[in-house]
Each structure stands twice: as structure tokens, then as C-alpha cells.
PDB file of C-alpha atoms in Angstrom:
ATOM      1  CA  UNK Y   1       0.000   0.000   0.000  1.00 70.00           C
ATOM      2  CA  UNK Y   2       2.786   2.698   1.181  1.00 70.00           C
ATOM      3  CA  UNK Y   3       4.294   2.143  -2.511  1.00 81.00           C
ATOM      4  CA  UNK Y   4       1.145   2.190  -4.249  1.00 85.00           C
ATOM      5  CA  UNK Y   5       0.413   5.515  -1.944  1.00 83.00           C
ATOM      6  CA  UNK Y   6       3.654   7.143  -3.193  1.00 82.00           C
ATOM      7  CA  UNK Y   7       3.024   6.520  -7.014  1.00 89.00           C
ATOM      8  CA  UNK Y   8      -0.381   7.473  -6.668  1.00 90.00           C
ATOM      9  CA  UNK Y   9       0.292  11.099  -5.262  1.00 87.00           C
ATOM     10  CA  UNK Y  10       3.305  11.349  -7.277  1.00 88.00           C
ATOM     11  CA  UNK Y  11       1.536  10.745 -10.171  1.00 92.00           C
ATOM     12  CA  UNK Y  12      -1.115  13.496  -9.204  1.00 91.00           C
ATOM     13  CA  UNK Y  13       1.534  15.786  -8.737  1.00 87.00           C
ATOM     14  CA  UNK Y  14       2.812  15.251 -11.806  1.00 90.00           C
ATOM     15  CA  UNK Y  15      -0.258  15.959 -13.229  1.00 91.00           C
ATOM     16  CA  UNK Y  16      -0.426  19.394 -11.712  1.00 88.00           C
ATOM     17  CA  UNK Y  17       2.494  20.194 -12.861  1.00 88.00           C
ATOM     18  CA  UNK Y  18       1.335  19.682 -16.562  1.00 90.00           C
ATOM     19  CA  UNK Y  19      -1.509  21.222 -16.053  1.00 90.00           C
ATOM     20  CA  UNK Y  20       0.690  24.549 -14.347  1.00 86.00           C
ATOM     21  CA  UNK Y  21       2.435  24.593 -17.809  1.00 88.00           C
ATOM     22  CA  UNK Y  22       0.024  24.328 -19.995  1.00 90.00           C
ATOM     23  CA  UNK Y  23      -2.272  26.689 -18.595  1.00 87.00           C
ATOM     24  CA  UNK Y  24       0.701  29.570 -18.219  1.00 86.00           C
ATOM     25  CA  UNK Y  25       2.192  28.533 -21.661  1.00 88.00           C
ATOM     26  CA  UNK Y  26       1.819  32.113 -22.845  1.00 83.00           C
ATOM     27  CA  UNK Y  27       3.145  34.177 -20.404  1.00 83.00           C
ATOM     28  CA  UNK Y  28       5.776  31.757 -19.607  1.00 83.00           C
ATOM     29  CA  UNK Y  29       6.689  31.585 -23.430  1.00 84.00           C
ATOM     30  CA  UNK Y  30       7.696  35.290 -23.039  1.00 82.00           C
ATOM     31  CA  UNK Y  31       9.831  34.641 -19.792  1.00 76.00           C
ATOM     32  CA  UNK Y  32      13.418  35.080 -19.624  1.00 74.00           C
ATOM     33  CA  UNK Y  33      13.979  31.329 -18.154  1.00 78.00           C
ATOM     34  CA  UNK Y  34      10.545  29.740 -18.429  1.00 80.00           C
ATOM     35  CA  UNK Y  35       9.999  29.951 -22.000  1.00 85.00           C
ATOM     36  CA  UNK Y  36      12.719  26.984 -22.392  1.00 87.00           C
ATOM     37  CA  UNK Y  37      10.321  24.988 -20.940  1.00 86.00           C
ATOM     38  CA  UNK Y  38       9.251  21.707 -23.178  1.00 89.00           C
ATOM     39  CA  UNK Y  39       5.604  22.447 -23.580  1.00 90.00           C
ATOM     40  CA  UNK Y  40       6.381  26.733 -23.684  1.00 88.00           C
ATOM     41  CA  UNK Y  41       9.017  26.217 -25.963  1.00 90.00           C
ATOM     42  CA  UNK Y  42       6.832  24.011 -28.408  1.00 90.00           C
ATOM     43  CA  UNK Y  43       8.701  21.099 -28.295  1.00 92.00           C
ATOM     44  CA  UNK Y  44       5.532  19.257 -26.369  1.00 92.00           C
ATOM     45  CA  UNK Y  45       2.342  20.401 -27.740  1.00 93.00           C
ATOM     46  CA  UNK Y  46      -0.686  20.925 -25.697  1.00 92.00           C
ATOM     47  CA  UNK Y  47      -2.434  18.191 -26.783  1.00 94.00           C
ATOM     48  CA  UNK Y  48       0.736  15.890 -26.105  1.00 95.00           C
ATOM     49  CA  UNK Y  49       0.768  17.413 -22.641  1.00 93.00           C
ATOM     50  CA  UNK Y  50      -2.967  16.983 -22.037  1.00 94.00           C
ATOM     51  CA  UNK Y  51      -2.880  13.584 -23.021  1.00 96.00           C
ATOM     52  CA  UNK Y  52       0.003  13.114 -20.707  1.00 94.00           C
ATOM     53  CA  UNK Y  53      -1.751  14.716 -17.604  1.00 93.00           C
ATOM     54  CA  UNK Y  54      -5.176  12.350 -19.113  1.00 94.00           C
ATOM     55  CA  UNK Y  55      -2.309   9.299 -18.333  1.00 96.00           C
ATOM     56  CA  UNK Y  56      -1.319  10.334 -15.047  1.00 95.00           C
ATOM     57  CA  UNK Y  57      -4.142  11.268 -13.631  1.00 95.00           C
ATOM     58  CA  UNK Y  58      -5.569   7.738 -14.322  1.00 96.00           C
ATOM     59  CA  UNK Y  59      -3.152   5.872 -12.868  1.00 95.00           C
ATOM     60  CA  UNK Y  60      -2.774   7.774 -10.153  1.00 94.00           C
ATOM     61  CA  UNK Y  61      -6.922   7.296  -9.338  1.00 94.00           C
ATOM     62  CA  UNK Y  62      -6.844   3.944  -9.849  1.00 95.00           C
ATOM     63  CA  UNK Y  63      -3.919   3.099  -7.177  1.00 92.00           C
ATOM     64  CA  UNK Y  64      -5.930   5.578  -5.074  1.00 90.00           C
ATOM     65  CA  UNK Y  65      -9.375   3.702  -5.565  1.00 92.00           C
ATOM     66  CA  UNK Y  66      -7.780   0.438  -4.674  1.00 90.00           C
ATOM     67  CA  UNK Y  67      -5.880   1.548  -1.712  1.00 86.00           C
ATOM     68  CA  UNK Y  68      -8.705   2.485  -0.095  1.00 85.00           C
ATOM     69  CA  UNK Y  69     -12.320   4.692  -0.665  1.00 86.00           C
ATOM     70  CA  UNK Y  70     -10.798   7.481   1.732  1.00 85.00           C
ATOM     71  CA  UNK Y  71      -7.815   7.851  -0.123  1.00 87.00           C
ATOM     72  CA  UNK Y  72      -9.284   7.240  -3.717  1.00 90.00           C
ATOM     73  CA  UNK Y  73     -11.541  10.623  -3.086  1.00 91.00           C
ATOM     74  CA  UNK Y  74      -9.010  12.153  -2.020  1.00 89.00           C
ATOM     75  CA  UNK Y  75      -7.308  11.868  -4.982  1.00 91.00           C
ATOM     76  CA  UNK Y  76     -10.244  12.045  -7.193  1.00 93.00           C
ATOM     77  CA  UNK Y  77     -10.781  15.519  -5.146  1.00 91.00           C
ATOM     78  CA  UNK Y  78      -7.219  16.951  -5.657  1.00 89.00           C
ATOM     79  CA  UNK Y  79      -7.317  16.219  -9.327  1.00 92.00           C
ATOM     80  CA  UNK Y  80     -10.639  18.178  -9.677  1.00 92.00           C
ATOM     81  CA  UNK Y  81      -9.274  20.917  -7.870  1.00 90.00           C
ATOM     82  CA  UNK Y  82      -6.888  21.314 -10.386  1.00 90.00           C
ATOM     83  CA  UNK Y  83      -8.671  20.364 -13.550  1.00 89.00           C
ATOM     84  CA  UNK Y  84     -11.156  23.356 -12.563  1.00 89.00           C
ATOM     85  CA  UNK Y  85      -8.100  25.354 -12.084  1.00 87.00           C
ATOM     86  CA  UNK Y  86      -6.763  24.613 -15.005  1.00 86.00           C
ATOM     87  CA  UNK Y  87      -9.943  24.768 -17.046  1.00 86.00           C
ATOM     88  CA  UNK Y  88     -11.249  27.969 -15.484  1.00 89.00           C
ATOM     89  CA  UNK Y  89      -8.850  30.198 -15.578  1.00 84.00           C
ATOM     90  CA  UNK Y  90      -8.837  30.507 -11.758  1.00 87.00           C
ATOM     91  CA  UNK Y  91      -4.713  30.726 -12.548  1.00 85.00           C
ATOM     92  CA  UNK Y  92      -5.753  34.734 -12.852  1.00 88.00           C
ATOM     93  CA  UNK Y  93      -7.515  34.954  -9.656  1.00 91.00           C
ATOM     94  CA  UNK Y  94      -5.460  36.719  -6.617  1.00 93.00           C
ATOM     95  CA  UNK Y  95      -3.352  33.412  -4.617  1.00 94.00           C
ATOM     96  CA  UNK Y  96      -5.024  31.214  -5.982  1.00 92.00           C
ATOM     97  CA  UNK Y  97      -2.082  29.897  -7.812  1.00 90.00           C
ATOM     98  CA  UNK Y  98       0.286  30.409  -5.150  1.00 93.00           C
ATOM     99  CA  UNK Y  99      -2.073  28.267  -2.472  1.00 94.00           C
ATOM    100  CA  UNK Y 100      -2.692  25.434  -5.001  1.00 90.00           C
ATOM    101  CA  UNK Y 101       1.303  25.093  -5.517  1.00 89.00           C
ATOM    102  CA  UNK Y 102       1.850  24.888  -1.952  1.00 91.00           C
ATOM    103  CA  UNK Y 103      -1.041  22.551  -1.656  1.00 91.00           C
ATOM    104  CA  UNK Y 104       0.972  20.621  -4.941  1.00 87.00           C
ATOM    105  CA  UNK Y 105       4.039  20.781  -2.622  1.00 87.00           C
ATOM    106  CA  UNK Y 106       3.139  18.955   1.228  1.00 90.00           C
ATOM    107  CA  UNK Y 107       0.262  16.941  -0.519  1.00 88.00           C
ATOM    108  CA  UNK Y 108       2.835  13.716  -0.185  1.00 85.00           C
ATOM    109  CA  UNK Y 109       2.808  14.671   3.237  1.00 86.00           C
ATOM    110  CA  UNK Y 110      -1.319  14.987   3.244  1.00 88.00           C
ATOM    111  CA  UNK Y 111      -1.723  11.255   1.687  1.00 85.00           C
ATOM    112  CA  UNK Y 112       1.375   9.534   3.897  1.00 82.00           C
ATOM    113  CA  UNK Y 113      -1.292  10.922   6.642  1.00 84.00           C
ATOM    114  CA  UNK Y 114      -4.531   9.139   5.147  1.00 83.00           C
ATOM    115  CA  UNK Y 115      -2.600   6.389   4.296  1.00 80.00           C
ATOM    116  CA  UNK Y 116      -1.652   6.192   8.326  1.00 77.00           C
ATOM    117  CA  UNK Y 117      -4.605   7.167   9.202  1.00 77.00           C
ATOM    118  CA  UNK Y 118      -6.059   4.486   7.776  1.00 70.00           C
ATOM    119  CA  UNK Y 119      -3.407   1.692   8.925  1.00 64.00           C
ATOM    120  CA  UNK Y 120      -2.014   1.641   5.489  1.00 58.00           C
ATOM    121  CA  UNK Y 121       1.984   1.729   7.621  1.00 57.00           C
ATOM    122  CA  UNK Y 122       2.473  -0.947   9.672  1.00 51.00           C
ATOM    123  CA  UNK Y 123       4.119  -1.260  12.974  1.00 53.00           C
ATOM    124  CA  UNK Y 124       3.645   2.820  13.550  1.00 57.00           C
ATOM    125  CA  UNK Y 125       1.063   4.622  15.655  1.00 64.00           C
ATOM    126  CA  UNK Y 126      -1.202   6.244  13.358  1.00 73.00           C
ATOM    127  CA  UNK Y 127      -2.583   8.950  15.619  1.00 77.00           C
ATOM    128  CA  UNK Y 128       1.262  10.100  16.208  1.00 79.00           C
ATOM    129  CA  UNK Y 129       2.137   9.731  13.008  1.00 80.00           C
ATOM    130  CA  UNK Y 130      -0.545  11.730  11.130  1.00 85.00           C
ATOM    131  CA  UNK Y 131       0.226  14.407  13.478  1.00 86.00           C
ATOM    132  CA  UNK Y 132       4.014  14.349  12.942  1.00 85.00           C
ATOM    133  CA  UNK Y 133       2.867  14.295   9.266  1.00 87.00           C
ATOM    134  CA  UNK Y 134       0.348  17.525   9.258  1.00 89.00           C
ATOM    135  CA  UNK Y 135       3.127  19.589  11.361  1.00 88.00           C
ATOM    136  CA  UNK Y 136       5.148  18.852   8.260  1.00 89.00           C
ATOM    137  CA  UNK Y 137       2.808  19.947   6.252  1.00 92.00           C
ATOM    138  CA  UNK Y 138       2.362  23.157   8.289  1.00 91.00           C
ATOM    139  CA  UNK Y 139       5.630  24.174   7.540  1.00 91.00           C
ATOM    140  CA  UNK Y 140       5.825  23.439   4.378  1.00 91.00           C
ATOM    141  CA  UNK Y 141       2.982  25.060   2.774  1.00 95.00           C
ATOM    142  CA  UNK Y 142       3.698  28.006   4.213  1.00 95.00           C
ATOM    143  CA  UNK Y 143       7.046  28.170   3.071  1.00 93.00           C
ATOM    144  CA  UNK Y 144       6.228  26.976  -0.613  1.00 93.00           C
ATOM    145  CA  UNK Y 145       3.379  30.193  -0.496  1.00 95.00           C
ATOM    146  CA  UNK Y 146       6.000  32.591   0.438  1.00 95.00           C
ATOM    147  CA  UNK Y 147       8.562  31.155  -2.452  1.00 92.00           C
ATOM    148  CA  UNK Y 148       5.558  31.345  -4.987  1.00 93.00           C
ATOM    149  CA  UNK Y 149       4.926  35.156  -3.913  1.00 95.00           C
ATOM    150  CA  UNK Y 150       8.320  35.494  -4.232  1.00 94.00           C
ATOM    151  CA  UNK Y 151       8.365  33.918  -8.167  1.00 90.00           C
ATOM    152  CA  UNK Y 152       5.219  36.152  -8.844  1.00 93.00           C
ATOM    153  CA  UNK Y 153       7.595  39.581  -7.630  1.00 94.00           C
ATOM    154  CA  UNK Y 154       9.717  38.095 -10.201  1.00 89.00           C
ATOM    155  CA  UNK Y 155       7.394  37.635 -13.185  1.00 89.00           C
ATOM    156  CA  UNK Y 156       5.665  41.214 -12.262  1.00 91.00           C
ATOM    157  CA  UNK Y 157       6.064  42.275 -15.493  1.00 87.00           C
ATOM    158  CA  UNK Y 158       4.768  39.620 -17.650  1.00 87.00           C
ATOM    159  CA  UNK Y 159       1.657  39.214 -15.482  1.00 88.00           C
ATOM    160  CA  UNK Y 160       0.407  42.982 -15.795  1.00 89.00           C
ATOM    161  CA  UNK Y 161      -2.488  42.517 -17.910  1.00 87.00           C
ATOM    162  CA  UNK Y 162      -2.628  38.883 -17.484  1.00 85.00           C
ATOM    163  CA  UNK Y 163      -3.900  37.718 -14.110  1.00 89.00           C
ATOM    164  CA  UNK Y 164      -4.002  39.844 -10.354  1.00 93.00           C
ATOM    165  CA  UNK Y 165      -1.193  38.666  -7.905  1.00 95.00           C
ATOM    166  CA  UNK Y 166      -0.281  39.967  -4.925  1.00 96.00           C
ATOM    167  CA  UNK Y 167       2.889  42.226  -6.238  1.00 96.00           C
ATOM    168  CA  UNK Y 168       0.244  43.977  -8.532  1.00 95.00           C
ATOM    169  CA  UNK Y 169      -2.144  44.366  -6.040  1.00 96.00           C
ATOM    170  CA  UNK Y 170      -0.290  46.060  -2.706  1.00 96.00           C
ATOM    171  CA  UNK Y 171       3.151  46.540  -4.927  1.00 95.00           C
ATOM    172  CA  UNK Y 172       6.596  44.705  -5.207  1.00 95.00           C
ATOM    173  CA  UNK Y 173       7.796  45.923  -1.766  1.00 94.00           C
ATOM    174  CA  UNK Y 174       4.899  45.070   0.289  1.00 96.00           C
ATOM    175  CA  UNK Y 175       4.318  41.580  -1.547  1.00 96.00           C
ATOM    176  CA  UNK Y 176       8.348  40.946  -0.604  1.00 95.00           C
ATOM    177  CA  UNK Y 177       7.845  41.857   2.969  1.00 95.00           C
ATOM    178  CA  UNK Y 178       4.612  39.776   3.125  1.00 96.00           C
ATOM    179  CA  UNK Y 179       6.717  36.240   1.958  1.00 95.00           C
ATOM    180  CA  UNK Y 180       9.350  36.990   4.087  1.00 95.00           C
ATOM    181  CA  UNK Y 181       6.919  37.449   7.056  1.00 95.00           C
ATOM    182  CA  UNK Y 182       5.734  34.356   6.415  1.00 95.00           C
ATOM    183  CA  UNK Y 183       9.588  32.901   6.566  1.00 94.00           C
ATOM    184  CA  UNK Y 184       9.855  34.798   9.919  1.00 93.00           C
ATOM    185  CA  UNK Y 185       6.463  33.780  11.303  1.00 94.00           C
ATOM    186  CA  UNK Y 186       6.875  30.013  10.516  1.00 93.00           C
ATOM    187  CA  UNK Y 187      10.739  30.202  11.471  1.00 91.00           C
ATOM    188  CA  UNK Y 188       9.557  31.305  15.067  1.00 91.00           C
ATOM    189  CA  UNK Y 189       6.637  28.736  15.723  1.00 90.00           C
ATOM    190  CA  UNK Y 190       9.632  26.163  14.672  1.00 88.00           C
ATOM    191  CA  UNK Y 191      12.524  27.609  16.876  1.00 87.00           C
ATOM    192  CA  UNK Y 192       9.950  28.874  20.223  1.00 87.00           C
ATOM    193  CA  UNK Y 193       7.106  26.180  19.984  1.00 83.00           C
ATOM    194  CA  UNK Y 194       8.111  23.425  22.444  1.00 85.00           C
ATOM    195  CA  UNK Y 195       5.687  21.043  20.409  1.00 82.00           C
ATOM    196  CA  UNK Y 196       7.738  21.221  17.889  1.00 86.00           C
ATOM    197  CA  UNK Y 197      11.160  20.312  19.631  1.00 88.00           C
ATOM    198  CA  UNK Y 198       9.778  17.345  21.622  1.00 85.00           C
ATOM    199  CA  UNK Y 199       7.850  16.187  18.462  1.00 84.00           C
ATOM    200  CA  UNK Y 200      11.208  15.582  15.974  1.00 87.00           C
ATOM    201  CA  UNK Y 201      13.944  15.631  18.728  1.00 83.00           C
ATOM    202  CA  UNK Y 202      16.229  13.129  18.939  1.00 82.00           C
ATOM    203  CA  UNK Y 203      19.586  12.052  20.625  1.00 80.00           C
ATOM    204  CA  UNK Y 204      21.421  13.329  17.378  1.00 85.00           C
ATOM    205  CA  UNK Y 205      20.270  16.671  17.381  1.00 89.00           C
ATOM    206  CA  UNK Y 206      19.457  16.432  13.575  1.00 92.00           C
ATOM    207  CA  UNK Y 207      16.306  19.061  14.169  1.00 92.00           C
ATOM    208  CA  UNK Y 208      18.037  21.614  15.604  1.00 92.00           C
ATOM    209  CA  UNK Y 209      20.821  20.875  13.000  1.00 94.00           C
ATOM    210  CA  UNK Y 210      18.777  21.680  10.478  1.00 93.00           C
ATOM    211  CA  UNK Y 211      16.646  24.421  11.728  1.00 92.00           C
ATOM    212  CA  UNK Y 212      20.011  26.293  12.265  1.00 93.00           C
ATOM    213  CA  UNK Y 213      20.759  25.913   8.735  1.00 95.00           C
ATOM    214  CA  UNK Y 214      17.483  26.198   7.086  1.00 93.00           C
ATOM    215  CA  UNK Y 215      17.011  29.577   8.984  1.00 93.00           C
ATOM    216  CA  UNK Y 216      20.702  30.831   8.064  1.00 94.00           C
ATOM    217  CA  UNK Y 217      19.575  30.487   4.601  1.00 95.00           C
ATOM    218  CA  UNK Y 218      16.118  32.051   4.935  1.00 93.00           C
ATOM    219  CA  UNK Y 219      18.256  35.258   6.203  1.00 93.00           C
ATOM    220  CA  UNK Y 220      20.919  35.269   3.299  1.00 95.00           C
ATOM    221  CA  UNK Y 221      18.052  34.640   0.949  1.00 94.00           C
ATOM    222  CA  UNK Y 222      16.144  37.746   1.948  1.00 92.00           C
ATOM    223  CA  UNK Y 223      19.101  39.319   1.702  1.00 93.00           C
ATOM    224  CA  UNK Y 224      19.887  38.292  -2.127  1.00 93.00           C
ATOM    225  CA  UNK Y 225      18.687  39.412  -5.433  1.00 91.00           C
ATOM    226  CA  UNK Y 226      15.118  38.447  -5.962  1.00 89.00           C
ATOM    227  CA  UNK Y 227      15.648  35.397  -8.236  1.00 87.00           C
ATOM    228  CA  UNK Y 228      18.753  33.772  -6.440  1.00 92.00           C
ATOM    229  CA  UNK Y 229      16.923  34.511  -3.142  1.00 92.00           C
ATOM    230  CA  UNK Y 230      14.059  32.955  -3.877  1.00 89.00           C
ATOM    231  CA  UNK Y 231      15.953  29.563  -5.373  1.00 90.00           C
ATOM    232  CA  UNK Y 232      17.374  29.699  -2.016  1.00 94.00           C
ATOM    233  CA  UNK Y 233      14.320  29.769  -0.316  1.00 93.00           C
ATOM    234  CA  UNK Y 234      13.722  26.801  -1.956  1.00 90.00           C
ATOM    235  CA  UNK Y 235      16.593  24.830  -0.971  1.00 93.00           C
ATOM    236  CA  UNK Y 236      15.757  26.200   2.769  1.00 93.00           C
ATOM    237  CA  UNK Y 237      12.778  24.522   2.800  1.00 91.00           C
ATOM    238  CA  UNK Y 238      13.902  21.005   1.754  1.00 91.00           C
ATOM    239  CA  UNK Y 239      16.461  21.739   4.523  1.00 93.00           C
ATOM    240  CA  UNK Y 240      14.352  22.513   6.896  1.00 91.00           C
ATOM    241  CA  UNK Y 241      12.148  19.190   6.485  1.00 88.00           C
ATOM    242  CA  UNK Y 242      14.659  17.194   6.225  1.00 91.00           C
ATOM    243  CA  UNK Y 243      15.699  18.268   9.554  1.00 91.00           C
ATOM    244  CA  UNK Y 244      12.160  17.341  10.810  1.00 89.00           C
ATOM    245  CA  UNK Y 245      12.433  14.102   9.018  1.00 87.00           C
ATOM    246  CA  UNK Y 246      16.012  13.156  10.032  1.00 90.00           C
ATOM    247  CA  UNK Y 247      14.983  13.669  13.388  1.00 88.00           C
ATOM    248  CA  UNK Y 248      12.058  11.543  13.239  1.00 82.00           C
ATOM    249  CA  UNK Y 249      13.599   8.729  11.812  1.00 81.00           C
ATOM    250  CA  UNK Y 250      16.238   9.061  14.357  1.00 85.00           C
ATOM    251  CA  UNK Y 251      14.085   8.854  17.175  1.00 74.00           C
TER     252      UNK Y 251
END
């Protein structure tokens, strides 16, 4: 079950993705880095891409179906979410791509929770697990919503005209301040909440190992130029979890 779990939310992922690209294909065809992309660039067309997401999506239900009904509507769920965004445009509505990528990013996190939740990982306590899962995933998303401000600072002026985000709506400055509060608001629940340091301590100190790095980074990137800043955001965050992972595992 745990495999079929992991290829089944993968594949959903995946299929985001796609659908990410192919709905942004314009704008991100006149992007200084984007428009290299396969399905921006024209080497995939749409309908290769479409038919691609039709493949994943599939298999990724199916495994879901048969691992369980919880878990199968869950996944039937998250790929309507973003079919509609993909086929409604909602990719021009204020954060709504920004919370849908950070939902993209800790849902792996979200279905190794079902999946305990419903007994699908033997020999571990599913009511301690789950919530060592969800306390990943409240990092996380956070995080990933602060990088995808971040991106959308970046891309300010291709998306004038072509869908409200939060830089075009309160202004560059603001919308930077905002992501990095964010950084600074989840950086403080990790380092001051004692939940956190009993949850994913361990006798190797691998937590606070990697909150001291994860939140070194999170400083130099603020300090950076917006695009290398927010690339190391990114690598703060997988730094950051790993440090909460390590630390379970080490327990």
C-alpha cells in the first residue's frame, strides 16, 4: 500500500504540474527562463501534454481507488481541484495559484497521513504519526506560499495585464515583505514552539541541526537578489524538512 500511496500522489503531482504549464504557456513563453520549458518552448504540444496529464491522472486514481475509498476521493478531489483550475482560468484569480502550488508541494505529506490514518503503515502509531505528518505539512505550505509570492515579484512584469497577484495588487515591496513574514512567522513557531522540539527531537540533534541551517539560509536569501533569493528559499525549505524528518527517523 505505502508504494502504491507514493506513485499514486506522485503521479497526481505530476499531473499538476502539466496542467501549471500548460495553462501559463503564454506568459511563460515570453519569460526570460521559463519559455525553455518543453511544452512553452513548443517542443511538447498541448495536446501531447494533455494527453500526458489524461495518463497520469488515471493511474494515479486507480492506485488511489484500490488503496482504499478514503484515499481514492481524495485523490479524485485533488485532481478536480486542479482540472477546474486549469480549465477555469482561476490561474488569474489573486493566490489562488500560489495556495494550489503549496497545496501541490506537502500533498505527499497529506496522503502519507490518510494512508496512516487508515493503517495503510504498519508497525507505527497512526494517531502520532498523522500528526508528525500535518506539522510537516504546516511548515511546508507556508514556506512553498512565500517562495511562490516570491516567483510572482519576479514575473511582475509579464503578469500585468494577465492575471491579479499579490505584487500587482499592494506593490513589489509590500508583496516581498509579506513572503518573508511568512519565513519569519513560521521560522519562530519552529525555533519557540516546544511542540515542535519534543515532536522531531532526537539524541542526534538532527532538528536543531537543520533548523540552524534552514534559517541561516532564509536570512541570506532575503538578503539576495530576488531570483537567487528565492531559489534559495527553496533549498531552505527542503532543509528545513529534512531536519524534521532526520529527526524523526532518528528517534
Amino acid at each position: 500500500q505505502l508504494l502504491a500511496a507514493s506513485v499514486s500522489v506522485y503521479f497526481s503531482y505530476g499531473a499538476g504540474m502539466v496542467m501549471n504549464d500548460l495553462v501559463d504557456v503564454d506568459t511563460d513563453s515570453m519569460h526570460g527562463t521559463k519559455s525553455s520549458r518543453a511544452i512553452a518552448s513548443g517542443r511538447i504540444s498541448k495536446l501531447a501534454g494533455w494527453t500526458y496529464c489524461g495518463v497520469l491522472s488515471i493511474v494515479s486514481l486507480v492506485l488511489g481507488c484500490n488503496i482504499g475509498s478514503q484515499y481514492g476521493m481524495w485523490t479524485l478531489s485533488n485532481l478536480g481541484i486542479m482540472l477546474g483550475y486549469a480549465l477555469f482560468g482561476l490561474q488569474k484569480v489573486l493566490l489562488v495559484k500560489n495556495v494550489l502550488c503549496g497545496w501541490l508541494a506537502i500533498s505527499p505529506l497529506i496522503g502519507a497521513a490518510l494512508l496512516a490514518t487508515s493503517g495503510g503503515i504498519v508497525g507505527l502509531d497512526s494517531v502520532a504519526t498523522t500528526s508528525k505528518l500535518m506539522r510537516l505539512a504546516a511548515v511546508g505550505f507556508p514556506m512553498h506560499l512565500s517562495r511562490e509570492i516570491l516567483k510572482d515579484i519576479e514575473d511582475v512584469g509579464i503578469d500585468r495585464g494577465n492575471k491579479s497577484t499579490l505584487p500587482l495588487v499592494v506593490g513589489e515591496r509590500i508583496a516581498h515583505r509579506i513572503a518573508y513574514g511568512i519565513v519569519g512567522c513560521v521560522s519562530s513557531v519552529m525555533v519557540l514552539t516546544p511542540l515542535y522540539w519534543g515532536m522531531f527531537g532526537s539524541k542526534y540533534h538532527i532538528y536543531p541541526l537543520g533548523v540552524a541551517v534552514g534559517l541561516s539560509m532564509c536570512i541570506r536569501a532575503s538578503l539576495l537578489p530576488l531570483s537567487e533569493g528565492q531559489r534559495l528559499l527553496k533549498k531552505s525549505i527542503y532543509v528545513l524538512l529534512a531536519g524534521m524528518i532526520g529527526g524523526l527517523l532518528a528517534q
